[in-house]
mmCIF file of C-alpha atoms and ligand atoms in Angstrom:
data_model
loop_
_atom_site.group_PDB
_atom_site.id
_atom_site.type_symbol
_atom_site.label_atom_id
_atom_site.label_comp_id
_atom_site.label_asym_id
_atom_site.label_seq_id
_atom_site.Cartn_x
_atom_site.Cartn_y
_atom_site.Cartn_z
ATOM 1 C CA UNK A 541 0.000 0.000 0.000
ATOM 2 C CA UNK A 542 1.264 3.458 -0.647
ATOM 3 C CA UNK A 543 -0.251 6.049 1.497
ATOM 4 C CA UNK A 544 -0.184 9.506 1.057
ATOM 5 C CA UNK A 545 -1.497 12.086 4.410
ATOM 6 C CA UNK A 546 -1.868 15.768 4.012
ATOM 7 C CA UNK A 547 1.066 15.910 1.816
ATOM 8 C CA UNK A 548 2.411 19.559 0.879
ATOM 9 C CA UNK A 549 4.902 20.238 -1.366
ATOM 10 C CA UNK A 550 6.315 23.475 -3.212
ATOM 11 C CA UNK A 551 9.743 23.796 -5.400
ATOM 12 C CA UNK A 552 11.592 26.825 -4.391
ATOM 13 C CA UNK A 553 11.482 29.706 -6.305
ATOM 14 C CA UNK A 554 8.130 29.047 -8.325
ATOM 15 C CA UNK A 555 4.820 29.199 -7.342
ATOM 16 C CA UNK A 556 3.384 25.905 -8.031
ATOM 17 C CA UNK A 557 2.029 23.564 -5.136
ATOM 18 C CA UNK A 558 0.744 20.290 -4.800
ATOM 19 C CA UNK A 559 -1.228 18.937 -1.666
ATOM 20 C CA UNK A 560 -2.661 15.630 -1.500
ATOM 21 C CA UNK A 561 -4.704 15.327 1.860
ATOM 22 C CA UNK A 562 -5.183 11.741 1.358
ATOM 23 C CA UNK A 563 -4.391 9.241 -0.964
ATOM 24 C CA UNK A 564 -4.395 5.639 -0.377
ATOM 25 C CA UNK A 565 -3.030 3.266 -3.382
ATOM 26 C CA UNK A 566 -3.456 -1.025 -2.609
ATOM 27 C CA UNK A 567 -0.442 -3.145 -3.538
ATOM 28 C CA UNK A 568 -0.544 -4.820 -6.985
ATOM 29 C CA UNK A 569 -3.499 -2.057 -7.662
ATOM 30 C CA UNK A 570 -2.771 -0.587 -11.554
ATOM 31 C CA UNK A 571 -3.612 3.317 -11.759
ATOM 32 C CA UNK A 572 -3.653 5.910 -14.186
ATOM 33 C CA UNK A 573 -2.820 9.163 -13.165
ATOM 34 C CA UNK A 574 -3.986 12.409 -15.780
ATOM 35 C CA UNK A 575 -4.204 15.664 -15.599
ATOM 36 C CA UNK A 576 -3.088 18.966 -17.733
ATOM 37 C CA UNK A 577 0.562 19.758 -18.535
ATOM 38 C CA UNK A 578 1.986 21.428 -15.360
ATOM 39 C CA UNK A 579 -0.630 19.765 -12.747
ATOM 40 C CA UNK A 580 1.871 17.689 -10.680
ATOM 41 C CA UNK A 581 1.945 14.193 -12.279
ATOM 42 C CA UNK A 582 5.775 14.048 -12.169
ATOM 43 C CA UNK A 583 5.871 15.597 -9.092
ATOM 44 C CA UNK A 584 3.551 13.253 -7.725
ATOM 45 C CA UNK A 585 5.969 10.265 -8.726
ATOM 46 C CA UNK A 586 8.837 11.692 -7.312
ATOM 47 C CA UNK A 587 7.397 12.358 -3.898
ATOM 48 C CA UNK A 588 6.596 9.042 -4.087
ATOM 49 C CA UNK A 589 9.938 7.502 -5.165
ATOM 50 C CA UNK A 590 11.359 9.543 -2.019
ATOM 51 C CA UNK A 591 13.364 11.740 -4.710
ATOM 52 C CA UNK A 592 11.858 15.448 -3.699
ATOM 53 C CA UNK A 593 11.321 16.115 0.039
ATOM 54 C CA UNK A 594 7.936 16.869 1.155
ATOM 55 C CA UNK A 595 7.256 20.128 3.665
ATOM 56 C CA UNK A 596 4.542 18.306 5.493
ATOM 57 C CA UNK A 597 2.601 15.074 6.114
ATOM 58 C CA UNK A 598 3.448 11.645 5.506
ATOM 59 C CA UNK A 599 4.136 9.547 2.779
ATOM 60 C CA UNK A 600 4.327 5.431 3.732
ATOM 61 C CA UNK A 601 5.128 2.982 1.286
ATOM 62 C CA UNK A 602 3.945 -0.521 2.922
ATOM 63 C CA UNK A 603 5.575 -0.197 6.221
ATOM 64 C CA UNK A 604 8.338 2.226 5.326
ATOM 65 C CA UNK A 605 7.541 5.769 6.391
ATOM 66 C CA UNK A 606 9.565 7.443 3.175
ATOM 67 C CA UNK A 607 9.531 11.104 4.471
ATOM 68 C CA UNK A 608 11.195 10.090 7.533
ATOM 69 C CA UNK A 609 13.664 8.153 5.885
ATOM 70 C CA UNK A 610 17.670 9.359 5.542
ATOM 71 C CA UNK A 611 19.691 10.187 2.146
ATOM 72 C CA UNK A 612 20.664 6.577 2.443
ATOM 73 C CA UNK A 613 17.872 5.075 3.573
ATOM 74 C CA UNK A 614 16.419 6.529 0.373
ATOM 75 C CA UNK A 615 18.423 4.918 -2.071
ATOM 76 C CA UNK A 616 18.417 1.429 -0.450
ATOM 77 C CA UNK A 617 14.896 1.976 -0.430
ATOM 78 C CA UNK A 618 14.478 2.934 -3.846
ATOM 79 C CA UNK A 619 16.958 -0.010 -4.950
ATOM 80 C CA UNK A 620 15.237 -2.409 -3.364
ATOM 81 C CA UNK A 621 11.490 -1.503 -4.689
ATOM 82 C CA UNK A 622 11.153 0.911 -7.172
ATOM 83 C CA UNK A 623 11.292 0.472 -11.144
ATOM 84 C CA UNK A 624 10.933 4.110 -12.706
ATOM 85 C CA UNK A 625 10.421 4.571 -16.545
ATOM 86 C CA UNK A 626 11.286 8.912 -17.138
ATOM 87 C CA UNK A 627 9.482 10.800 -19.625
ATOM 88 C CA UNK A 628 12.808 11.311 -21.761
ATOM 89 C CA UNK A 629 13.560 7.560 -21.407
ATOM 90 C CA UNK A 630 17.086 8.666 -19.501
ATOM 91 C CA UNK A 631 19.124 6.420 -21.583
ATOM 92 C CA UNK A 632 22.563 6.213 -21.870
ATOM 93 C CA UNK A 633 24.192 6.695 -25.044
ATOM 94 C CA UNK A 634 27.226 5.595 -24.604
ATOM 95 C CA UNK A 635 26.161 2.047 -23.169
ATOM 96 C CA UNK A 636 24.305 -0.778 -25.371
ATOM 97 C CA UNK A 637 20.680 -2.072 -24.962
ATOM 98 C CA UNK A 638 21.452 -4.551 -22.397
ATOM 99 C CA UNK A 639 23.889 -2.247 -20.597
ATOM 100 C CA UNK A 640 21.117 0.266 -20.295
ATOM 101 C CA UNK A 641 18.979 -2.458 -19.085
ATOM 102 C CA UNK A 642 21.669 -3.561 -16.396
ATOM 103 C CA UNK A 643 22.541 0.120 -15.155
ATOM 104 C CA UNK A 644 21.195 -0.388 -11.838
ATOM 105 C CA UNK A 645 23.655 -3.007 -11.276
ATOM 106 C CA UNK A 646 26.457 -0.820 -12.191
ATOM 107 C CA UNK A 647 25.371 1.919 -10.236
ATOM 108 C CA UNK A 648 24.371 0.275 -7.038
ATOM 109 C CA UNK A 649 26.948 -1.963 -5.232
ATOM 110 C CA UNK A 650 23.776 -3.571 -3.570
ATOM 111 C CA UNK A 651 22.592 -5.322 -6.435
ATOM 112 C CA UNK A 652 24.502 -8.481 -7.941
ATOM 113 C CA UNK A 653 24.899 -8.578 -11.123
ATOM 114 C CA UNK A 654 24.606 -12.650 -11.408
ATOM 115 C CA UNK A 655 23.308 -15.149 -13.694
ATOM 116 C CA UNK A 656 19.852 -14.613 -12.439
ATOM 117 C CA UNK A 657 19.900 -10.911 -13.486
ATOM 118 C CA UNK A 658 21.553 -11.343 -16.547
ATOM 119 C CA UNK A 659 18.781 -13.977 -17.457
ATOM 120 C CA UNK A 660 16.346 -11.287 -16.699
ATOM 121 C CA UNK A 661 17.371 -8.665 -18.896
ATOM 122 C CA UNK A 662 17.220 -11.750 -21.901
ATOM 123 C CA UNK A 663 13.454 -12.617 -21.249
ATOM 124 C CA UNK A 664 12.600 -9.094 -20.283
ATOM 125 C CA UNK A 665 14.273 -7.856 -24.015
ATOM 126 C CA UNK A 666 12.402 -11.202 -25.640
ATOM 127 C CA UNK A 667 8.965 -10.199 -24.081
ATOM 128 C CA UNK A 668 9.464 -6.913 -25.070
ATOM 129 C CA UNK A 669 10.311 -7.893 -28.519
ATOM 130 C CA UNK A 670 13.926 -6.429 -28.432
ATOM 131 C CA UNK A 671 16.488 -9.039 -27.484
ATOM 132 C CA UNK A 672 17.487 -8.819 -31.633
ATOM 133 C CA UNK A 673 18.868 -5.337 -30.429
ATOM 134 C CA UNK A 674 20.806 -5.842 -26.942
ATOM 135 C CA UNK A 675 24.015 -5.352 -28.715
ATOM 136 C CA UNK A 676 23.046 -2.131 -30.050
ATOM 137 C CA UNK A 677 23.491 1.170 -28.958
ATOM 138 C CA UNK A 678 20.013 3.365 -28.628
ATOM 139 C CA UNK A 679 21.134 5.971 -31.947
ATOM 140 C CA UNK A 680 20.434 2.908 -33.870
ATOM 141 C CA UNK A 681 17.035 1.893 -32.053
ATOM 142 C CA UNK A 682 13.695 3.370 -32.715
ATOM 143 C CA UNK A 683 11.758 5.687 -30.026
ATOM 144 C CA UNK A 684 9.464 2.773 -29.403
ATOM 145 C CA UNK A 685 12.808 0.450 -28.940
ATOM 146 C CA UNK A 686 14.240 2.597 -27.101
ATOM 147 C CA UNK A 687 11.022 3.330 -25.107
ATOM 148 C CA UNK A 688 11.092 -0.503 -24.319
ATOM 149 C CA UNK A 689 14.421 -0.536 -23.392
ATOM 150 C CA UNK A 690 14.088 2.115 -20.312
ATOM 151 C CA UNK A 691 10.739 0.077 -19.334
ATOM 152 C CA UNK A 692 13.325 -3.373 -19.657
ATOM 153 C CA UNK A 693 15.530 -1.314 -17.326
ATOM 154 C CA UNK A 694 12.611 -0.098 -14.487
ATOM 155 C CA UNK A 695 11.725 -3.782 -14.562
ATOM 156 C CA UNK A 696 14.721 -6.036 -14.369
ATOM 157 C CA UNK A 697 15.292 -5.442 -10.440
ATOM 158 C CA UNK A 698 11.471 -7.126 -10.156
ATOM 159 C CA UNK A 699 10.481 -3.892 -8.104
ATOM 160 C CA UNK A 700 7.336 -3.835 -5.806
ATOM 161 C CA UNK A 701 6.332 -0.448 -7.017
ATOM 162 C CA UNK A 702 6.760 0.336 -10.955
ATOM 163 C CA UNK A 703 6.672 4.147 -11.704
ATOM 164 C CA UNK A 704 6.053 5.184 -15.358
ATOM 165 C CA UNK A 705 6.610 8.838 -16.169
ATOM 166 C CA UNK A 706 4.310 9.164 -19.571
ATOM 167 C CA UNK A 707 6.203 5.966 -21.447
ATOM 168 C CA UNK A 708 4.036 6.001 -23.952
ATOM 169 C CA UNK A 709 4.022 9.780 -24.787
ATOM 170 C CA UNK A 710 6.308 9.045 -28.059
ATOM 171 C CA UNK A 711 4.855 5.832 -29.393
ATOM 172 C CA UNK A 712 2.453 5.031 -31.828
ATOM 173 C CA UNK A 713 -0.984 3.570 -31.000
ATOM 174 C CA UNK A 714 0.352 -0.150 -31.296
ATOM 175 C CA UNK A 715 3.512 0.265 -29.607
ATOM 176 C CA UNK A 716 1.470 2.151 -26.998
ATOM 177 C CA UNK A 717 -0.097 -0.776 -26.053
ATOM 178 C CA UNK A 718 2.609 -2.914 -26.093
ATOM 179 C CA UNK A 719 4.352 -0.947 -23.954
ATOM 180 C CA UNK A 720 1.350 -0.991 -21.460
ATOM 181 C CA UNK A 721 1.224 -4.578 -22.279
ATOM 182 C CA UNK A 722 4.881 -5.060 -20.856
ATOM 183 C CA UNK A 723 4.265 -3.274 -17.505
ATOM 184 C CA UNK A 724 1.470 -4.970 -16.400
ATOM 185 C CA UNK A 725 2.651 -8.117 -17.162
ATOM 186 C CA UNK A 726 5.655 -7.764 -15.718
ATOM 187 C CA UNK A 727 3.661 -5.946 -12.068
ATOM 188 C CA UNK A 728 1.515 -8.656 -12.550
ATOM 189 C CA UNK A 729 4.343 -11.374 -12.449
ATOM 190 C CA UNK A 730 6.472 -9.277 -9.751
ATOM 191 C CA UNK A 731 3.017 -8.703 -7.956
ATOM 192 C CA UNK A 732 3.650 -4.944 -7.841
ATOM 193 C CA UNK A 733 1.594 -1.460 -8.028
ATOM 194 C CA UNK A 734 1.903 0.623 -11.190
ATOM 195 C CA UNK A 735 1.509 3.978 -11.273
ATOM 196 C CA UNK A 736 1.295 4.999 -15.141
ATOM 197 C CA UNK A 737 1.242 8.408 -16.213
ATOM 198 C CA UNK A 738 -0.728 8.803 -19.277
ATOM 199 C CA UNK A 739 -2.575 11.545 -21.686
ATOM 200 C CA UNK A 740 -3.567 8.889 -23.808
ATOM 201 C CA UNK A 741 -7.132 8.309 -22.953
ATOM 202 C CA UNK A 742 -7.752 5.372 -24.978
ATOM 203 C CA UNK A 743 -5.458 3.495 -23.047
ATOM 204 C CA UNK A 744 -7.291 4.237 -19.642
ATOM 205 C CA UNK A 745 -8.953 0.991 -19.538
ATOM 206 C CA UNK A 746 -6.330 -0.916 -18.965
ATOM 207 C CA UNK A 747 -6.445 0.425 -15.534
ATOM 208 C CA UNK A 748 -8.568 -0.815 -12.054
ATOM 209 C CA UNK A 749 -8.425 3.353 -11.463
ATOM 210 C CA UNK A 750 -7.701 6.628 -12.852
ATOM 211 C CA UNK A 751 -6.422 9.307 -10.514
ATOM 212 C CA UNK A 752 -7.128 12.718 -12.243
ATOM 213 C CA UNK A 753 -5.088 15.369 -11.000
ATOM 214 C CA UNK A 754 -6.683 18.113 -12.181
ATOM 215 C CA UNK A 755 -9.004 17.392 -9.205
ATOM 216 C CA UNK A 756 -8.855 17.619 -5.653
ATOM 217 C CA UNK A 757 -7.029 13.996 -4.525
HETATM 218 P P1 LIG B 233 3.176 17.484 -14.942
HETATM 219 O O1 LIG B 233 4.045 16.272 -14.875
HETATM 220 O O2 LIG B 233 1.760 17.236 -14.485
HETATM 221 O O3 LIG B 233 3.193 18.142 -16.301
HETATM 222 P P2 LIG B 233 5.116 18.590 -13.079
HETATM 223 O O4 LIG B 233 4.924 17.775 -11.848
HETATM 224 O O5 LIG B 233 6.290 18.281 -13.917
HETATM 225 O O6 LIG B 233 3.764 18.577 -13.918
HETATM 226 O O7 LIG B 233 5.242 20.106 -12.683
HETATM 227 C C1 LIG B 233 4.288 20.783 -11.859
HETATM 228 C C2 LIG B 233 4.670 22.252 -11.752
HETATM 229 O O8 LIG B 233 5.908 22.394 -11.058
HETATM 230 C C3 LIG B 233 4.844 22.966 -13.079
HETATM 231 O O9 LIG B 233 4.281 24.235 -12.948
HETATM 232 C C4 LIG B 233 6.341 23.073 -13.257
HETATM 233 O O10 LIG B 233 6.692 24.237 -13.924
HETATM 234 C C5 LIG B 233 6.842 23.109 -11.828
HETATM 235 N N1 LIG B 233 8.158 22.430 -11.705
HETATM 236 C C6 LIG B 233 8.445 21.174 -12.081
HETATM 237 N N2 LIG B 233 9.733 20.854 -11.796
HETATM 238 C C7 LIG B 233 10.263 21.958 -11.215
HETATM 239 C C8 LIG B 233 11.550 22.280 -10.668
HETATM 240 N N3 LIG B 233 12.542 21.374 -10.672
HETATM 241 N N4 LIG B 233 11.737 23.509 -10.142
HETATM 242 C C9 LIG B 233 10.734 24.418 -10.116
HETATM 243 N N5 LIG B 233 9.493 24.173 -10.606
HETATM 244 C C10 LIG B 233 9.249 22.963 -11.144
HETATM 245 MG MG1 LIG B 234 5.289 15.343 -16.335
#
């Protein structure tokens, strides 16, 4: 369960604020969340993933109280049970397909990178329809390869939470699916919430709820 209480936050220097009095989201639930340009979607995701500091109220993710929790605590945390998928897909161009995939074993000495996770990032690429293209590097993928890639990545730790930042926002109708396909096969499997960002209203009913933020939550 992620549980949001009287949540206030504010970015300094601009006038924008976001309060959520009370927001409660079930484990393995999948949500929508819409709302116009500027509303706090990606805000809302990041107060979530513990990566911007709320002023006030409480934000508990199953029993881990994130707003209390330290600059370490933080990334363990987010290690351990988050998968995010960024609007810009955040990949690295320097690195192949399946080193993109594999980042968060580079970048945290917590994770092992054994034969286990190298398996995943196979049958992740192979459901996803990309494993042709591991080798590659992402100038010589499409947007919806590369899309697929940076949902491989969120996904390959088997996080409890999956995050998606608008992953569909450059796709075309098909591969907008398939990418929605991908994630909630993959919570389903991992048994895991997804939060999914989305102005794409034809893809709303693949959700159990929508969360429009352009309303009072
Ligand atoms: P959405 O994802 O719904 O389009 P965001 O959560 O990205 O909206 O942004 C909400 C508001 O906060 C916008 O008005 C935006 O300009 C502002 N904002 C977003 N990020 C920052 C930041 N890093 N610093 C200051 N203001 C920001
Ligand atoms: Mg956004």
């Amino acid at each position: 369960m992620i549980h949001l209480q009287n949540v206030r936050f504010s970015y300094p220097r601009d006038s924008f604020a976001l309060a959520v009095d009370d927001l409660k989201i079930p484990e393995g639930q999948h949500t929508a969340v819409i709302g116009p340009s500027g509303c706090g979607k990606t805000t809302l995701l990041r107060l979530v993933a513990g990566i911007l500091p709320i002023e006030q109220g409480s934000i508990n993710v199953q029993t881990l109280s994130v707003h209390e929790m330290s600059q370490n605590e933080l990334q363990q945390f987010r290690i351990k049970n988050i998968g995010l998928v960024f609007q810009e897909f955040e990949l690295l161009d320097y690195l192949t397909a399946r080193e993109n995939i594999l980042l968060p074993y580079r970048v945290s000495s917590a994770l092992l990178l054994d034969e286990a996770a190298q398996g995943r990032c196979e049958t992740l690429a192979a459901t996803a329809g990309i494993d042709h293209l591991l080798d590659r590097h992402p100038a010589e993928m499409s947007q919806g390869e590369r899309q697929r890639v940076s949902i491989c990545r969120a996904l390959v730790t088997n996080p409890k939470i999956i995050l998606a930042d608008e992953p569909t926002g450059n796709l075309d109708p098909e591969n907008q699916q398939k990418a929605v396909d991908l994630l909630k096969s993959e919570a389903n499997r991992c048994e895991a919430t997804l939060l999914m960002v989305t102005h794409e209203h034809d893809l709303l009913l693949n959700f159990e709820r929508v969360i429009n933020m352009g309303e009072a939550i």
